[in-house]
Amino acid sequence: MDAPREEPGAPTSEGPRALFDASSDAVAVLSGHGVVLGWTRAAEELLGHPAPEIVGGPAARLLAMPGDPVRVAGVAERCRAGMGWSGLIPLRHRDGRRIDVDLRVSASFRIGADECFLISARERRPQWTVGQSVLDGFLTRSPVGMAVMDTQLRYVWLNDTLERFGGVPREQRLGKRLSDLLPGLQAETIEGLMRKVLDTGVPVTDYEYVGWSWADPHRQHAYSTSFFPLVDPDDSITGVCYMVLDVTERWNARQLLALVNEAGTRIGTTLDVLRTAQELADFAVPRFADFVLVDLLEPVLSTEGHGAWLTDAGPAPAKPVMRRAGLSSVREGAPEAVARVGDRVDFVPPPHDAHLLIDGEPILIPVLDPSDELWATEQPERAASMREFGLHSLISVPMRARNTALGLTTFVRSLNPVPFQPDDVLVARELVARAALCVDNARRYTREHTAAVTLQRSLLPQALMGGTALEVASSYLPADPTGGVGGDWFDVIPLSGARVGLVVGDVVGHGITAAATMGRLRTAVQTLADMEMPPDELLAHLDDLVLRLSEEQPDGDTAEDAEAMRRSATGFLGATCLYAVYDPVTRRCTMARAGHPPPVVVAPDGQVSFPELPAGPPLGLGGMAFEADEIELAENSLFGLYTDGLVAAADRDVERGMRRLGDLLSRRGLDLGTLCSSSVRQLVPAPQPDDIALLLTRTHALGAERVVSWEVPADPAAVADVRARATRQVEDWGFAELAMTTELIVSELVTNAIRYAEPPIRLRLLRDSRLTCEVADASSTAPRLRHARSMDEGGRGLFLVAQLAHRWGARYTADGKIIWAEQEIP
């Protein structure tokens, strides 16, 4: 029979080879039917059975376990296939003892006609044992604190480590409970867990808690504890054992990481510099410090200039001029503060100066000494506060962001007895760095927002004049500062013939770009309106302008230009607009709109309507036509233009907002200004992220007593008669001082129409805020102002009109054109 193959294994006292020396194994030979055919002396020594008792009998009676025919058949099949089998089997000694043996079965072979198997066995023994001294050293000197409690949760045994953790001598612990000795360690909770283990027998592992101990009474420690039951041979629980590991460093790292992460959500919730500074102070108290000061440089709080110091801009003044921007304390009212929020301060920990803010590192003073000469001489008031309120440890961190010095944040401890440690500086630096970025964002936004508001207000009309044709009132509500300045605008433009142009628009986007675009569009509308363009043509020209503005690109020489180019390439610069022209003579209002909400009309009887004008595309799409429509307005009708923010502010339901607007404007008994402002307040009671504009007008008509007209024959001889009629009419209106200039203007305009234009020709005089003379003809030829030479006999007509009139011009109609001239009424 071949010896078993030697395998590497754990050493024994006899060496590694003795463990697998087959010569010492108990060996037996079994037949294929499980009958013992051979029995060696080693087998007799192992199980105590002599050969005569075993040979010829079944081997199954040696097993100390129930028979398993299926397993036996599987082992036999494996051995018949030429492979051996090995495993751990419990056998029964002759004296009844159970013996666990490593059993090996060889491949099957034949003796004569019988199938046989060779069985070898070796008792499983511990490969090594631990001496009592080793066990004692492990238990007493382990870095893990260990204790055994009885069923009454009284100490029975504890190791040296646990004694060191708690700071209570072993002699004082034995026989007493945890709650009697260490009340600052969540004793009731821990004893509750131990009772649960005693009741259920289920271990509790890795329970973490924080508390104080007599070993280190000035510092909070974190511990990880596991509890498991002690069980005797009859499975009854006789006590509980617990193991404690000091995990203060891990706990602190986790807590500080959570603190920094939470700071990211609690600091910088608004784009307000002072609010952000106060959020930093409030967040750090009492989580990190007992008293926090946030002082910002005065330029940071200013909306003018750059607003801060650049860290590479050269030397700074010895004493920085700062303002207290944030203040928080665990004491109500922060009595330890020398200065309040808003006060000017120049505090930096001595002996440092303003260079600390520009290029200095955080300052850690673990122990503050109010009797220190530097504090007593340079900061006497603060030294007195330190002495009175027990301020004992300090960290000061310069606030810097984007190469810009912003201020200084100081953390102080007083009620918390633990002084700041070097690791705390890292946390303070991270908190201040996050807050500094938010402060700088708020500072930049405030400057841009202030500039945008100033620009926008300067571009909006300062006074609205509707003449005698319209009574005008307006209300403008800027967007909530967090939403940014929008591009809403409105205007009232006096036109010739006592007509008035009304416009309202809304530029897409917010900020300075939107405000600047609004200004350009407003100027363009005024220019196009002054050219007497009808509403649909005016919007078409405005659409071309927006397209050109959208195509403008920065040069891209700098990173900022490249970013602006990227935004311009992906963004759409557009606007909505509605332009209307009201004629008080005909009481007709001609309108066109480009993606803007329709106007609101309230008739004198209170009936509200929203004229259904052709919608038209928003400005900036290009390639689409605009259509104009005309309505008649009864005298004393209310005509209103507005931006979408007014009707969509409440619940984003535009149709519902329009109905509410109509109901508010239909109220009676209010003057136009009160009606306008109160309607906006009721529709928009709270700040909104979009600008809101409402322009209200009450229409008036020019009666027949203010307008007179005559048909003019296409005959030069008719000029004198028409001139005389006009002169008499001006005198009848009481403007005798204008009679001569009116006579000259009528003479020149009518003469030019007869000479160069086509009939029919008509003269009209209007008495409004100005005296207007209009000559209409059927020609579309544009008038041209000439400068005649000294020897020329003609060519001075329009030049003379331009000198006599306040202003003059021409406008085209469906039937031709009208040349007009206005004179100021004395």
Short mmCIF file of C-alpha atoms in Angstrom, two decimals, residues 74-86 104-109 117-118:
data_model
loop_
_atom_site.label_atom_id
_atom_site.label_comp_id
_atom_site.label_asym_id
_atom_site.label_seq_id
_atom_site.Cartn_x
_atom_site.Cartn_y
_atom_site.Cartn_z
CA GLY A 74 -20.92 8.14 -2.70
CA VAL A 75 -17.58 7.58 -1.03
CA ALA A 76 -17.43 3.95 -2.32
CA GLU A 77 -18.24 5.08 -5.85
CA ARG A 78 -15.45 7.65 -5.74
CA CYS A 79 -12.94 5.06 -4.49
CA ARG A 80 -14.01 2.53 -7.17
CA ALA A 81 -13.25 5.24 -9.73
CA GLY A 82 -9.62 5.18 -8.63
CA MET A 83 -9.72 8.25 -6.36
CA GLY A 84 -9.35 8.25 -2.60
CA TRP A 85 -11.42 10.17 -0.07
CA SER A 86 -10.57 12.01 3.16
CA ARG A 104 -8.65 8.49 4.65
CA VAL A 105 -10.07 5.83 2.32
CA SER A 106 -7.89 4.45 -0.49
CA ALA A 107 -8.95 3.54 -4.00
CA SER A 108 -10.60 0.12 -4.09
CA PHE A 109 -8.51 -2.98 -4.76
CA PHE A 117 -10.65 -0.66 0.92
CA LEU A 118 -7.72 0.51 3.04
#
